[in-house]
PDB file of C-alpha atoms in Angstrom:
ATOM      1  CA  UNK T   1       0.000   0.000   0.000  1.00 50.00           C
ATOM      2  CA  UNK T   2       1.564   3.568  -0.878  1.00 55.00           C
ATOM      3  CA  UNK T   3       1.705   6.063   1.364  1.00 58.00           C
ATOM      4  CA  UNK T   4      -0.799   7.784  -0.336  1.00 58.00           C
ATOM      5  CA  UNK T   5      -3.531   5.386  -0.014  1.00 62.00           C
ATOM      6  CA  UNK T   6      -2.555   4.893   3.219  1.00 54.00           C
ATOM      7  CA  UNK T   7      -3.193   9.453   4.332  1.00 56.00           C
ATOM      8  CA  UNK T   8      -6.630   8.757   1.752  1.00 57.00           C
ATOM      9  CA  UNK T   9      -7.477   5.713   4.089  1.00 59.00           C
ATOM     10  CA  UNK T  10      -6.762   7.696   7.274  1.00 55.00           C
ATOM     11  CA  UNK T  11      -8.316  10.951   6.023  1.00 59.00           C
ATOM     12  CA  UNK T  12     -11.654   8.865   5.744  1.00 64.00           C
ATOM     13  CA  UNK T  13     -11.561   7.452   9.028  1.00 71.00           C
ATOM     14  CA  UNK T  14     -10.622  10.792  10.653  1.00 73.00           C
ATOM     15  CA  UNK T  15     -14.340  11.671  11.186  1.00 71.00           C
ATOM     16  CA  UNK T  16     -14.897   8.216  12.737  1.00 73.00           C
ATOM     17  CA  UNK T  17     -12.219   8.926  14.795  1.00 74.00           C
ATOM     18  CA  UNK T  18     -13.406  12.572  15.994  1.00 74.00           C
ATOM     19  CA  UNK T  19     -17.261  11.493  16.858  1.00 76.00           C
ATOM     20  CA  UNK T  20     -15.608   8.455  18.943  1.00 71.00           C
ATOM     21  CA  UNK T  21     -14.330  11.216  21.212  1.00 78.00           C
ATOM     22  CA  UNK T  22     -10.722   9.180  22.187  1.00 79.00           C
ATOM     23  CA  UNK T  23      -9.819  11.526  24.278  1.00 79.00           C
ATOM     24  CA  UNK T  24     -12.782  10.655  26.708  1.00 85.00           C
ATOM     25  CA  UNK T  25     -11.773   7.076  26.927  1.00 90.00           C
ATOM     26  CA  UNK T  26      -9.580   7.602  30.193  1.00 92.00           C
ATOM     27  CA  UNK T  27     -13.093   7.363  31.695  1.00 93.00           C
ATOM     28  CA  UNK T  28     -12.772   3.408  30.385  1.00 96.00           C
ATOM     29  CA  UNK T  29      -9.149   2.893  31.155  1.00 96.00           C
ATOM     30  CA  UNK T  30      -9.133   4.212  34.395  1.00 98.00           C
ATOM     31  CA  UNK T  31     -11.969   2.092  36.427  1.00 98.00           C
ATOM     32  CA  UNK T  32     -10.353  -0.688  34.512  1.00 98.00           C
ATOM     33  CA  UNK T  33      -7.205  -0.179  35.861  1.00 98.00           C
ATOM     34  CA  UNK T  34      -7.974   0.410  39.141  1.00 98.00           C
ATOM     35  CA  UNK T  35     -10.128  -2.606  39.729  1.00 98.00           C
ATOM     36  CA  UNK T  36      -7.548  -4.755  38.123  1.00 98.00           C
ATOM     37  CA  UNK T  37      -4.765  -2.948  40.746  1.00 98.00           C
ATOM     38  CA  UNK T  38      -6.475  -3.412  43.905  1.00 98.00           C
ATOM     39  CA  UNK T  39      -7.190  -7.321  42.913  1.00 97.00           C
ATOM     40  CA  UNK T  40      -3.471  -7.611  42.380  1.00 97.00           C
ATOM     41  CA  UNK T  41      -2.349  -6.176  45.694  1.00 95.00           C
ATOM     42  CA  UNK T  42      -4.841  -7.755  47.441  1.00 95.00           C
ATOM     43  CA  UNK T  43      -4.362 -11.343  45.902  1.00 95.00           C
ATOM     44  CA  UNK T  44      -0.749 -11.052  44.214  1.00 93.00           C
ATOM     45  CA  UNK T  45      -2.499 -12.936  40.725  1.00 94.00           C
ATOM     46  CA  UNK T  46      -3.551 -11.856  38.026  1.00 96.00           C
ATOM     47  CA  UNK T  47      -5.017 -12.802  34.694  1.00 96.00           C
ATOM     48  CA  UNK T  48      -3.547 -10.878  31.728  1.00 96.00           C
ATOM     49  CA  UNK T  49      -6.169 -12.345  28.871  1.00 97.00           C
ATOM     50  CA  UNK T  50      -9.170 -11.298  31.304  1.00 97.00           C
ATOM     51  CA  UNK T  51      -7.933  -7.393  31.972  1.00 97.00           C
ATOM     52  CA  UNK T  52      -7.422  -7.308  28.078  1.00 98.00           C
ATOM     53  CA  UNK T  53     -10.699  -8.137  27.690  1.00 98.00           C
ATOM     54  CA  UNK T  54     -12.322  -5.998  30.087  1.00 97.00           C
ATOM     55  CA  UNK T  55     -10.680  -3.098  28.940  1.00 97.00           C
ATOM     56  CA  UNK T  56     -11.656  -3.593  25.361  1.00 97.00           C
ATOM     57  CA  UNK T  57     -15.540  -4.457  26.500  1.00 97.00           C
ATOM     58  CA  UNK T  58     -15.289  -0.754  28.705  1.00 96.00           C
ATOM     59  CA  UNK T  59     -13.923   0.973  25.580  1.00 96.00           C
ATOM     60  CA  UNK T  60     -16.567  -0.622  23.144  1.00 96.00           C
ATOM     61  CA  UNK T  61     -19.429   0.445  25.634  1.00 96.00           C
ATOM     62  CA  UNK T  62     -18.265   3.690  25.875  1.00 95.00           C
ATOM     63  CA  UNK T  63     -17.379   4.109  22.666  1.00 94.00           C
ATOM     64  CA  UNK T  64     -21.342   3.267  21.742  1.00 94.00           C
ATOM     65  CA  UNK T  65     -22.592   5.784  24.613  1.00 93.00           C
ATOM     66  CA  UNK T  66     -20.222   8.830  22.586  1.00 90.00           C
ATOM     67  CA  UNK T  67     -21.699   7.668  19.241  1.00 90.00           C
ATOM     68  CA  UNK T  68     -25.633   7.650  20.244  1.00 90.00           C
ATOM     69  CA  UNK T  69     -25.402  10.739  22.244  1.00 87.00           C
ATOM     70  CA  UNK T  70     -23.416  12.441  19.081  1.00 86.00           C
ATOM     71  CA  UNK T  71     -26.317  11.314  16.700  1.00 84.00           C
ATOM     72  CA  UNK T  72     -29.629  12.035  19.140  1.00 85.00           C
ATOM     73  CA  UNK T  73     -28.156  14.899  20.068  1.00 78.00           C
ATOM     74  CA  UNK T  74     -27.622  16.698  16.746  1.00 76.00           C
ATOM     75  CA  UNK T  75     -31.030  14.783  15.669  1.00 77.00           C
ATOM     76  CA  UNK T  76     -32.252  16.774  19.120  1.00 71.00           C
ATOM     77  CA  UNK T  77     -31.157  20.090  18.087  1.00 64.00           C
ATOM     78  CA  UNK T  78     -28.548  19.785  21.112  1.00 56.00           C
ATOM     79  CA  UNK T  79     -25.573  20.167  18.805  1.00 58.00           C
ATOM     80  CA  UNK T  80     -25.939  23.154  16.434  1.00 55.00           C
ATOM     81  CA  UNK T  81     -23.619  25.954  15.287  1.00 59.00           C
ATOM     82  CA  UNK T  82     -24.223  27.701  18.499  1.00 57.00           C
ATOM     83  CA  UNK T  83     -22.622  25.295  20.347  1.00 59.00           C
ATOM     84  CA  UNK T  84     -19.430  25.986  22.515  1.00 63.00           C
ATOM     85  CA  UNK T  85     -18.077  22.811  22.583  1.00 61.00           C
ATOM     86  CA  UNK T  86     -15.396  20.719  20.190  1.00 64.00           C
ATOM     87  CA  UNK T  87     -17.677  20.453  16.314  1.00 60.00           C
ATOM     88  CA  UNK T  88     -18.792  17.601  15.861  1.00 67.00           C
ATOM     89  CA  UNK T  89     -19.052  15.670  12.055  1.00 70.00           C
ATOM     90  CA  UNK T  90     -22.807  15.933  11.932  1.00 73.00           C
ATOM     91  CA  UNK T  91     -22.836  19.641  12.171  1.00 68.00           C
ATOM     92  CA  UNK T  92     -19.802  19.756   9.428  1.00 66.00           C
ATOM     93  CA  UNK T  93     -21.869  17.123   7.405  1.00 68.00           C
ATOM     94  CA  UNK T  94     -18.814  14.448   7.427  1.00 70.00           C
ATOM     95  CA  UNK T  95     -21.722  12.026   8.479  1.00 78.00           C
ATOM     96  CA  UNK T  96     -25.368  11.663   9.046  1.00 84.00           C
ATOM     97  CA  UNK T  97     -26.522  11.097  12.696  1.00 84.00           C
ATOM     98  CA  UNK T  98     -27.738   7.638  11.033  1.00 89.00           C
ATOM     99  CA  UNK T  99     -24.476   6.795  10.118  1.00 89.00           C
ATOM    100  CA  UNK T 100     -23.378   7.493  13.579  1.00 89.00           C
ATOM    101  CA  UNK T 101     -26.346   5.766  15.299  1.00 91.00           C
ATOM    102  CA  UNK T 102     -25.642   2.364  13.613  1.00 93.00           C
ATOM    103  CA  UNK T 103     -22.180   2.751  14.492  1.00 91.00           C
ATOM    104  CA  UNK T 104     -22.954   3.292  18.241  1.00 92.00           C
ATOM    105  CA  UNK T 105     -25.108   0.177  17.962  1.00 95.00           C
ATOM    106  CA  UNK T 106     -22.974  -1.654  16.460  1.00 96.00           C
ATOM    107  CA  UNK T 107     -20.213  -0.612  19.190  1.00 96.00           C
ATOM    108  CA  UNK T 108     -21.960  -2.003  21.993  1.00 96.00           C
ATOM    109  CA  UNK T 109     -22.736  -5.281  20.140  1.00 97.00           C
ATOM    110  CA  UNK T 110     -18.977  -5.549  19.879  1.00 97.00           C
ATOM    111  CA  UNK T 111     -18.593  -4.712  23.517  1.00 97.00           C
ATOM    112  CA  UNK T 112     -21.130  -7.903  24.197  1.00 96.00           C
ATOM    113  CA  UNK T 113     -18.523  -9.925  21.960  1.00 97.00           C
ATOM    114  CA  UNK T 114     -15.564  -9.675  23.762  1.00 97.00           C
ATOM    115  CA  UNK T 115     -17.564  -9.690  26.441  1.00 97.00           C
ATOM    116  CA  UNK T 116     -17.875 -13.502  26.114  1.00 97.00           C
ATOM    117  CA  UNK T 117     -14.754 -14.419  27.930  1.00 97.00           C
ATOM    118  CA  UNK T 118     -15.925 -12.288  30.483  1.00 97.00           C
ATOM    119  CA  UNK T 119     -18.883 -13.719  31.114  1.00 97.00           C
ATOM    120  CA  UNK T 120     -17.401 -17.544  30.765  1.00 97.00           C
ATOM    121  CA  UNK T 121     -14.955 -16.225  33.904  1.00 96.00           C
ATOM    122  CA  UNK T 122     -17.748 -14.388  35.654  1.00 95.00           C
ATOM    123  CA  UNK T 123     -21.164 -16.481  35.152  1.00 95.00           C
ATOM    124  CA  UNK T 124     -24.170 -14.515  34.680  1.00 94.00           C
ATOM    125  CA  UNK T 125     -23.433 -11.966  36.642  1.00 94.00           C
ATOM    126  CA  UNK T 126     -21.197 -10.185  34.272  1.00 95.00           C
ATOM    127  CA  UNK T 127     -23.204 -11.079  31.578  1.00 96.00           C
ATOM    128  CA  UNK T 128     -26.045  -9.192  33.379  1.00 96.00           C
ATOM    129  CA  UNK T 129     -23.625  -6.203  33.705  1.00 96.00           C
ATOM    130  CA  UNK T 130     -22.616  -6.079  30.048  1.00 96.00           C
ATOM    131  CA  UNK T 131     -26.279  -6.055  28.936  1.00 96.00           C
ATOM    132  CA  UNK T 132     -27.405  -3.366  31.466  1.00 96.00           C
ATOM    133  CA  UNK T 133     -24.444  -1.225  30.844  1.00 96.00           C
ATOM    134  CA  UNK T 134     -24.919  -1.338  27.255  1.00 95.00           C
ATOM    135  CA  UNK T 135     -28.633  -0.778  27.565  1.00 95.00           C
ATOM    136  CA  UNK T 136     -28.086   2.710  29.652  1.00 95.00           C
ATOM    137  CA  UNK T 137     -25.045   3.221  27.257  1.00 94.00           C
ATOM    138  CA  UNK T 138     -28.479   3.789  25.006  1.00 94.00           C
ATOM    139  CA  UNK T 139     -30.649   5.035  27.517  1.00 94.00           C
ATOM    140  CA  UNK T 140     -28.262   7.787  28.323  1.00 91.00           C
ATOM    141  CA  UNK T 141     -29.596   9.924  25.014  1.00 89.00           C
ATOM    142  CA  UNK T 142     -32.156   7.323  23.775  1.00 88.00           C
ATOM    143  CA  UNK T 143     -35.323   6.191  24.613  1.00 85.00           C
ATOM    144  CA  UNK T 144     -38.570   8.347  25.796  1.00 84.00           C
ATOM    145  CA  UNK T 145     -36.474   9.392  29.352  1.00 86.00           C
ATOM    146  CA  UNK T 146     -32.982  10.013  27.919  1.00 90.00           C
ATOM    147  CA  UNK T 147     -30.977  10.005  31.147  1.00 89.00           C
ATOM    148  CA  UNK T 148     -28.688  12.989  30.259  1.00 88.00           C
ATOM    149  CA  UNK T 149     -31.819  14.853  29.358  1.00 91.00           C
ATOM    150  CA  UNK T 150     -33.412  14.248  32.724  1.00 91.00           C
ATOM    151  CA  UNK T 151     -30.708  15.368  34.854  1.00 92.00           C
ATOM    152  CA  UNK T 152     -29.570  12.024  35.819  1.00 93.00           C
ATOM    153  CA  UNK T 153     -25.959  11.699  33.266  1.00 93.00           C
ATOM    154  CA  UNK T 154     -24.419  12.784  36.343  1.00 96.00           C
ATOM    155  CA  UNK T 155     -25.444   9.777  38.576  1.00 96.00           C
ATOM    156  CA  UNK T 156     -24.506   7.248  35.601  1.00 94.00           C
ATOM    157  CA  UNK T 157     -21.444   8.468  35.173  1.00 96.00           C
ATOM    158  CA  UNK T 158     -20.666   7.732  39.211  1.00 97.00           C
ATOM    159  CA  UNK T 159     -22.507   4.412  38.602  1.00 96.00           C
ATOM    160  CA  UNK T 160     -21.020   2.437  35.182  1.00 96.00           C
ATOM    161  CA  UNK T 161     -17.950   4.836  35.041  1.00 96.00           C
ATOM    162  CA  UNK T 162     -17.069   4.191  38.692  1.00 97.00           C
ATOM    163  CA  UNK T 163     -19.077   1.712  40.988  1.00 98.00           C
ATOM    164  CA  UNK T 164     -19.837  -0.592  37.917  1.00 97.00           C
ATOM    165  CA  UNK T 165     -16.602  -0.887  36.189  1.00 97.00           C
ATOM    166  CA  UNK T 166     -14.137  -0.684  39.033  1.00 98.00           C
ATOM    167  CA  UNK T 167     -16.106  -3.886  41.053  1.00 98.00           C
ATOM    168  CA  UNK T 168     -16.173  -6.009  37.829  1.00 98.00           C
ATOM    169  CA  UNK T 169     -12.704  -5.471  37.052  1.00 98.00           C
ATOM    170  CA  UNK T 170     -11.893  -6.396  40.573  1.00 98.00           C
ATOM    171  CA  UNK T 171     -14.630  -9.494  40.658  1.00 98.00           C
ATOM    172  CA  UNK T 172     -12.935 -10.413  37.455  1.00 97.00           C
ATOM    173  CA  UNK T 173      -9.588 -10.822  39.112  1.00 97.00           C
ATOM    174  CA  UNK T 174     -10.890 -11.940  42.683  1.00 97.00           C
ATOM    175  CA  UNK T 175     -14.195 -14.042  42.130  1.00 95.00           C
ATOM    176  CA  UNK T 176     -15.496 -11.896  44.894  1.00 96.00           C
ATOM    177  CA  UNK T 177     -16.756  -8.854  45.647  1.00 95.00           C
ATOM    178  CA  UNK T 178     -15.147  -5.893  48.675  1.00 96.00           C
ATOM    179  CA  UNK T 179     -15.941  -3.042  50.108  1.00 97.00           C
ATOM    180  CA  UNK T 180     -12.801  -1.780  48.939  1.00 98.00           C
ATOM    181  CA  UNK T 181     -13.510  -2.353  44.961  1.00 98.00           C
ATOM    182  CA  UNK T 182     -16.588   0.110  46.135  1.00 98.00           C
ATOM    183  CA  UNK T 183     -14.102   2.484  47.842  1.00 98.00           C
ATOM    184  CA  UNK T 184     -12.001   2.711  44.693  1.00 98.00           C
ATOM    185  CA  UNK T 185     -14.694   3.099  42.101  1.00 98.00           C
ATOM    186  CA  UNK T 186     -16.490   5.910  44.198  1.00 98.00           C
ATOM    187  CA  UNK T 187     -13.049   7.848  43.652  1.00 98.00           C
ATOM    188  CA  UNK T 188     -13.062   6.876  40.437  1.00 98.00           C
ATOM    189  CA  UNK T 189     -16.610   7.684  39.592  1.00 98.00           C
ATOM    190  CA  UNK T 190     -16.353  11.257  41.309  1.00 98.00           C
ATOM    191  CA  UNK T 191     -13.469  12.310  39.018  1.00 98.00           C
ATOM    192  CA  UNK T 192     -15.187  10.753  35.808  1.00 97.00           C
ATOM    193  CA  UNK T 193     -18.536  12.929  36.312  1.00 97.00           C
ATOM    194  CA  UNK T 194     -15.655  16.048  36.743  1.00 97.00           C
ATOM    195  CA  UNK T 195     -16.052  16.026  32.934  1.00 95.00           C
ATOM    196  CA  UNK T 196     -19.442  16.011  32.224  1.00 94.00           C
ATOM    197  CA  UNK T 197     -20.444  18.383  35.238  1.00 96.00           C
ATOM    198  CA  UNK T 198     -17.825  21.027  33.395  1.00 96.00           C
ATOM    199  CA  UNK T 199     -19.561  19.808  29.692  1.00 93.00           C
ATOM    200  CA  UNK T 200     -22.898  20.357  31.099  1.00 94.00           C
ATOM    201  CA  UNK T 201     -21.941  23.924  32.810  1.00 96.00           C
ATOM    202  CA  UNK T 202     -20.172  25.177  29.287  1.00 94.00           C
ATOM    203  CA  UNK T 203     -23.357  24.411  27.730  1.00 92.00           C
ATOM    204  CA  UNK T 204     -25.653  25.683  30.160  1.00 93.00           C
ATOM    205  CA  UNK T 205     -27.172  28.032  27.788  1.00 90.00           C
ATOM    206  CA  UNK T 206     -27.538  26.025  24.572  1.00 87.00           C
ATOM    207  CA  UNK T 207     -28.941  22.857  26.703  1.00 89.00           C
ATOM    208  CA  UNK T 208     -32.126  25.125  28.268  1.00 90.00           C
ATOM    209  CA  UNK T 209     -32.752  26.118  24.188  1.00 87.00           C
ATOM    210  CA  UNK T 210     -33.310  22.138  23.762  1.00 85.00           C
ATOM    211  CA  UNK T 211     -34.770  21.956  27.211  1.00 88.00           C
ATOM    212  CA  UNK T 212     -32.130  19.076  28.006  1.00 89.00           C
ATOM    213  CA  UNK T 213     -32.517  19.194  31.638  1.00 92.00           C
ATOM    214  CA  UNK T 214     -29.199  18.557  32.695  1.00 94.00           C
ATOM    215  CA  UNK T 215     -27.975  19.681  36.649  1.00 95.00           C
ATOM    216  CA  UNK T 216     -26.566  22.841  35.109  1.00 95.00           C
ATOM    217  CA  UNK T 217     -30.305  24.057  33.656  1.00 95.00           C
ATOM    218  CA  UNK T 218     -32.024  22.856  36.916  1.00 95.00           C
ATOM    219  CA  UNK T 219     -30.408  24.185  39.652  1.00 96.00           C
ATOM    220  CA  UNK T 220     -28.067  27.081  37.632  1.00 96.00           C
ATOM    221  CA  UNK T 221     -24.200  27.654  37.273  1.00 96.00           C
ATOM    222  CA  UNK T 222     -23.513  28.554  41.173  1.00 96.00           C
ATOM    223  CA  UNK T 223     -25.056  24.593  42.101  1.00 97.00           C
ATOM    224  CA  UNK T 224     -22.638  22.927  39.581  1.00 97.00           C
ATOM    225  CA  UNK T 225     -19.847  25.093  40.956  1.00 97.00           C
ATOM    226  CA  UNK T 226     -20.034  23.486  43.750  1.00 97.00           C
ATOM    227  CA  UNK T 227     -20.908  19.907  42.437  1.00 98.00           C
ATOM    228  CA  UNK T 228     -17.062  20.376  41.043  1.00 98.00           C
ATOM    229  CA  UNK T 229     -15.626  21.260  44.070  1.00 98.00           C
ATOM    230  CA  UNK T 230     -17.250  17.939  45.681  1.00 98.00           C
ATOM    231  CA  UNK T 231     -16.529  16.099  42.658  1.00 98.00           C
ATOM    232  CA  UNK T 232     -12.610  16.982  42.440  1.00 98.00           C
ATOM    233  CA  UNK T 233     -11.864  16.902  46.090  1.00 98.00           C
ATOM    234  CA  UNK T 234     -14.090  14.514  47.875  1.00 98.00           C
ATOM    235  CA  UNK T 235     -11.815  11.439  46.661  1.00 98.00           C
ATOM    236  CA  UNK T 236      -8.779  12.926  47.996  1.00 98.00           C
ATOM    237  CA  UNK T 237     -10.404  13.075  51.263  1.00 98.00           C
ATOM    238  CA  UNK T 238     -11.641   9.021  50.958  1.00 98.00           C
ATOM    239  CA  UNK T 239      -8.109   8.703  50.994  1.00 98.00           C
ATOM    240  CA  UNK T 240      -8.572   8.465  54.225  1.00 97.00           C
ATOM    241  CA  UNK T 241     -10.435   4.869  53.645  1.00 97.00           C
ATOM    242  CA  UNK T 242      -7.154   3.405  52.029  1.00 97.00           C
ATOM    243  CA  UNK T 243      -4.610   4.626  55.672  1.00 97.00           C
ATOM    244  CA  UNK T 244      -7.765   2.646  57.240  1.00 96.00           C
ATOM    245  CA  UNK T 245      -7.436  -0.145  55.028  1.00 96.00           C
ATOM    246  CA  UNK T 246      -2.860  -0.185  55.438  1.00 95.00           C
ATOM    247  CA  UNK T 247      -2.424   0.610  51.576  1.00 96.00           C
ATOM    248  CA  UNK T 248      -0.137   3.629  52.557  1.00 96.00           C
ATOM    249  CA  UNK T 249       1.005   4.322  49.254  1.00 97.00           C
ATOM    250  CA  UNK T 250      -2.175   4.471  47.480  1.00 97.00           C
ATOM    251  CA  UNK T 251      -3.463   7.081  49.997  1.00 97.00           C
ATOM    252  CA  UNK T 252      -0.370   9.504  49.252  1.00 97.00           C
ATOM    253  CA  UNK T 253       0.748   9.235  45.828  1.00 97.00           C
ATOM    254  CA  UNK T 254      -2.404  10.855  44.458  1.00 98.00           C
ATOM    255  CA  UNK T 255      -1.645  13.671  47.346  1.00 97.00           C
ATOM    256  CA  UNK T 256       0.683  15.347  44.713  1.00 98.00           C
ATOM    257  CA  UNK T 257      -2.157  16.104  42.549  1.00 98.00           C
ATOM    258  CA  UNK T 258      -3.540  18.631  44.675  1.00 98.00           C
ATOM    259  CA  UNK T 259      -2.329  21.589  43.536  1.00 98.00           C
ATOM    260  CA  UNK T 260      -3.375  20.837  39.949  1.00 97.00           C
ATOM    261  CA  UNK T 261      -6.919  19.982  41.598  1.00 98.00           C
ATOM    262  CA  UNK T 262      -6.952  23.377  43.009  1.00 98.00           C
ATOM    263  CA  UNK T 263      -6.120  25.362  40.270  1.00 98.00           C
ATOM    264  CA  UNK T 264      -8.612  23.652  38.081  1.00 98.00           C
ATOM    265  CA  UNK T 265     -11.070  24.458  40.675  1.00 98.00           C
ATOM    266  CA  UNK T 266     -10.002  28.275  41.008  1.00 97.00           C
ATOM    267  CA  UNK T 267     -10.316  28.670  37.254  1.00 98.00           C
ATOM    268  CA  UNK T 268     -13.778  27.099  36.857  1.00 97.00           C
ATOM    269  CA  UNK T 269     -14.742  29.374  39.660  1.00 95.00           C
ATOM    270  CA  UNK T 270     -13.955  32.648  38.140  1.00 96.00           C
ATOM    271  CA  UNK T 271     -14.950  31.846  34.704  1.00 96.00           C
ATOM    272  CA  UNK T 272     -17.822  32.389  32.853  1.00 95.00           C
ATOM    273  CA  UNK T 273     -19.411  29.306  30.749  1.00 93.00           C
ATOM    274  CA  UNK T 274     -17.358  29.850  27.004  1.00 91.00           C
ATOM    275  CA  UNK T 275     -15.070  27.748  24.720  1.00 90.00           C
ATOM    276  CA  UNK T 276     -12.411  28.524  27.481  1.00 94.00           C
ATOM    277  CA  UNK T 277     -14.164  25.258  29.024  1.00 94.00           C
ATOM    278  CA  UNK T 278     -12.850  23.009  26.514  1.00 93.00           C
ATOM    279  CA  UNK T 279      -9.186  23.456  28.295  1.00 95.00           C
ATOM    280  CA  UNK T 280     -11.460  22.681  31.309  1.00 96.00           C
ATOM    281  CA  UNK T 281     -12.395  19.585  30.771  1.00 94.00           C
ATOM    282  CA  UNK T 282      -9.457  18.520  29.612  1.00 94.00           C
ATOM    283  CA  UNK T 283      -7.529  18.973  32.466  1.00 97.00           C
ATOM    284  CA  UNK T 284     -10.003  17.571  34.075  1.00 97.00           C
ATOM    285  CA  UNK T 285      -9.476  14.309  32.656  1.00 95.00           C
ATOM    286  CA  UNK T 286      -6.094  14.819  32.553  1.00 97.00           C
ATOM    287  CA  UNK T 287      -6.786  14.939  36.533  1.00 98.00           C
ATOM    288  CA  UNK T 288      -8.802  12.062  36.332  1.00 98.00           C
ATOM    289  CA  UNK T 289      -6.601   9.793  34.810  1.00 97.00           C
ATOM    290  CA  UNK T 290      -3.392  11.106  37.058  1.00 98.00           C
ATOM    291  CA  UNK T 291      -5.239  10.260  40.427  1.00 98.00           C
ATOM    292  CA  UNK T 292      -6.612   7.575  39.042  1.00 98.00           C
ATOM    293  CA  UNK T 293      -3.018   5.880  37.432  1.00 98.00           C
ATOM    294  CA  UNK T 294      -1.063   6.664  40.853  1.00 98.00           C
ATOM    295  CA  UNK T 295      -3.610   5.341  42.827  1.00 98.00           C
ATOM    296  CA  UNK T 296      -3.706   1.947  40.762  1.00 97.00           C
ATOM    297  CA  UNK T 297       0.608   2.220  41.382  1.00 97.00           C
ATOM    298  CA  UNK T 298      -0.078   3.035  44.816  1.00 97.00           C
ATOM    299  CA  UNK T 299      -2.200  -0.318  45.379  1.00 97.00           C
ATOM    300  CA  UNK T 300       0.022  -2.237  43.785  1.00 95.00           C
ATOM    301  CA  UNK T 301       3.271  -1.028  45.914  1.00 92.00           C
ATOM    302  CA  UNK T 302       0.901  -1.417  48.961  1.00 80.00           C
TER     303      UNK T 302
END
């Protein structure tokens, strides 16, 4: 293949690439990683094949939820030229929302595919959670209640993003279920639903036009202010839950992100809802996946 079929080949899947939103997948990796870290220090095993898997499944589930929510939103009137946030290829007209709505389906039933080794390691439980997941995956635009619509993205986020993924990496590793899997993905779900509380205040404006319903239009800019501040900092203080538990090094290796946490904090503060936001949320994943990567270290040296 010459190189230049090879830029005409990547040029084509650029737009696929763009409305998959890679840069969001740290919400995936991270959970993922964590689970899988505090099943290793706790049981000193751990099966390679299986975290592959699970990571892939997260990504493919996530990957769906980006792909519906880029399609019914633009369908929705959500996503128009007004809006403050990265384009996206519907409004530019590299694809129709169809397109993207089929590929979003299509997504998830790959995330039920690799899901299979999962649920031959797991039983039905697992098989359960990859169903549900992908189902609010769906539900989180789609359907007659679309969660993010409702004001309830926020609370799935914490849920699959944290509670759910974190525990069934762990169970995956462990066979069991701890209190300290639900430690772990509460920290990890906090710092996920950073991102979309900073989306949702950005487009504050554009969402009440749609009448998406999200915290933001509810309760106003002040309230999600605040949700941050909870959001960012509240898992530094469950910290405290890992000196309880004697992994030492898991509760202060994340410490060091603190400054970074407060600047992000200061800045949201003082600034008005704009494209500035964009920078925002990305250092708010980039927080995300810091805390989240030195914490997984952490458990492991523990």
């Amino acid at each position: 293949m010459s190189s230049k079929n090879l830029a005409a080949q990547l040029e084509q899947m650029r737009p696929w690439i763009l409305t998959a939103r890679p840069k969001t997948l740290v919400a995936s990796f991270v959970p993922m990683f964590v689970g899988t870290s505090l099943a290793v220090g706790v049981t000193k095993s751990f099966d390679g094949w299986i975290a592959f898997f699970a990571l892939l499944s997260a990504i493919f589930i996530q990957t769906g939820t980006n792909l519906v929510n880029d399609a019914l939103d633009f369908q929705k009137g959500a996503d128009n030229e007004t809006r403050l946030g990265p384009v996206r290829v519907t409004q530019l007209g590299l694809l129709t929302s169809q397109q993207i709505l089929w590929a979003g389906l299509l997504s998830f039933f790959l995330a039920l595919l690799v899901g299979i080794p999962l649920v031959l390691k797991g039983g039905s439980i697992l098989l359960l959670t990859l169903m549900v997941s992908a189902i609010c995956g769906y539900l989180y635009t789609g359907g007659p209640f679309p969660l993010a619509y409702t004001g309830l993205g926020d609370l799935f986020v914490v849920i699959f993003f944290g509670w759910v993924g974190t525990c069934a990496a762990f169970y995956l590793q462990t066979g069991y279920l701890s209190v300290l899997a639900l430690l772990a993905g509460t920290q990890v779900g906090f710092h996920s639903t950073v991102m979309i509380a900073i989306n949702n205040l950005r487009d504050v404006v554009g969402d009440a036009k749609v009448n998406k319903r999200t915290l933001a239009v509810r309760f106003g800019k002040a309230f999600v202010r605040k949700e941050i501040i909870f959001l960012v900092f509240c898992p530094f203080i469950l910290n405290l839950g890992w000196v309880i538990a004697g992994f030492y090094v898991a509760a202060i290796l994340p410490l060091i992100l603190l400054p970074l946490a407060a600047r992000l904090i200061q800045d949201i503060w003082k600034t008005e809802p704009s494209s500035v936001y964009n920078g925002f949320l990305a250092r708010g994943a980039l927080l995300h996946l810091l805390f989240g990567t030195l914490q997984g270290i952490g458990l492991l040296l523990s």
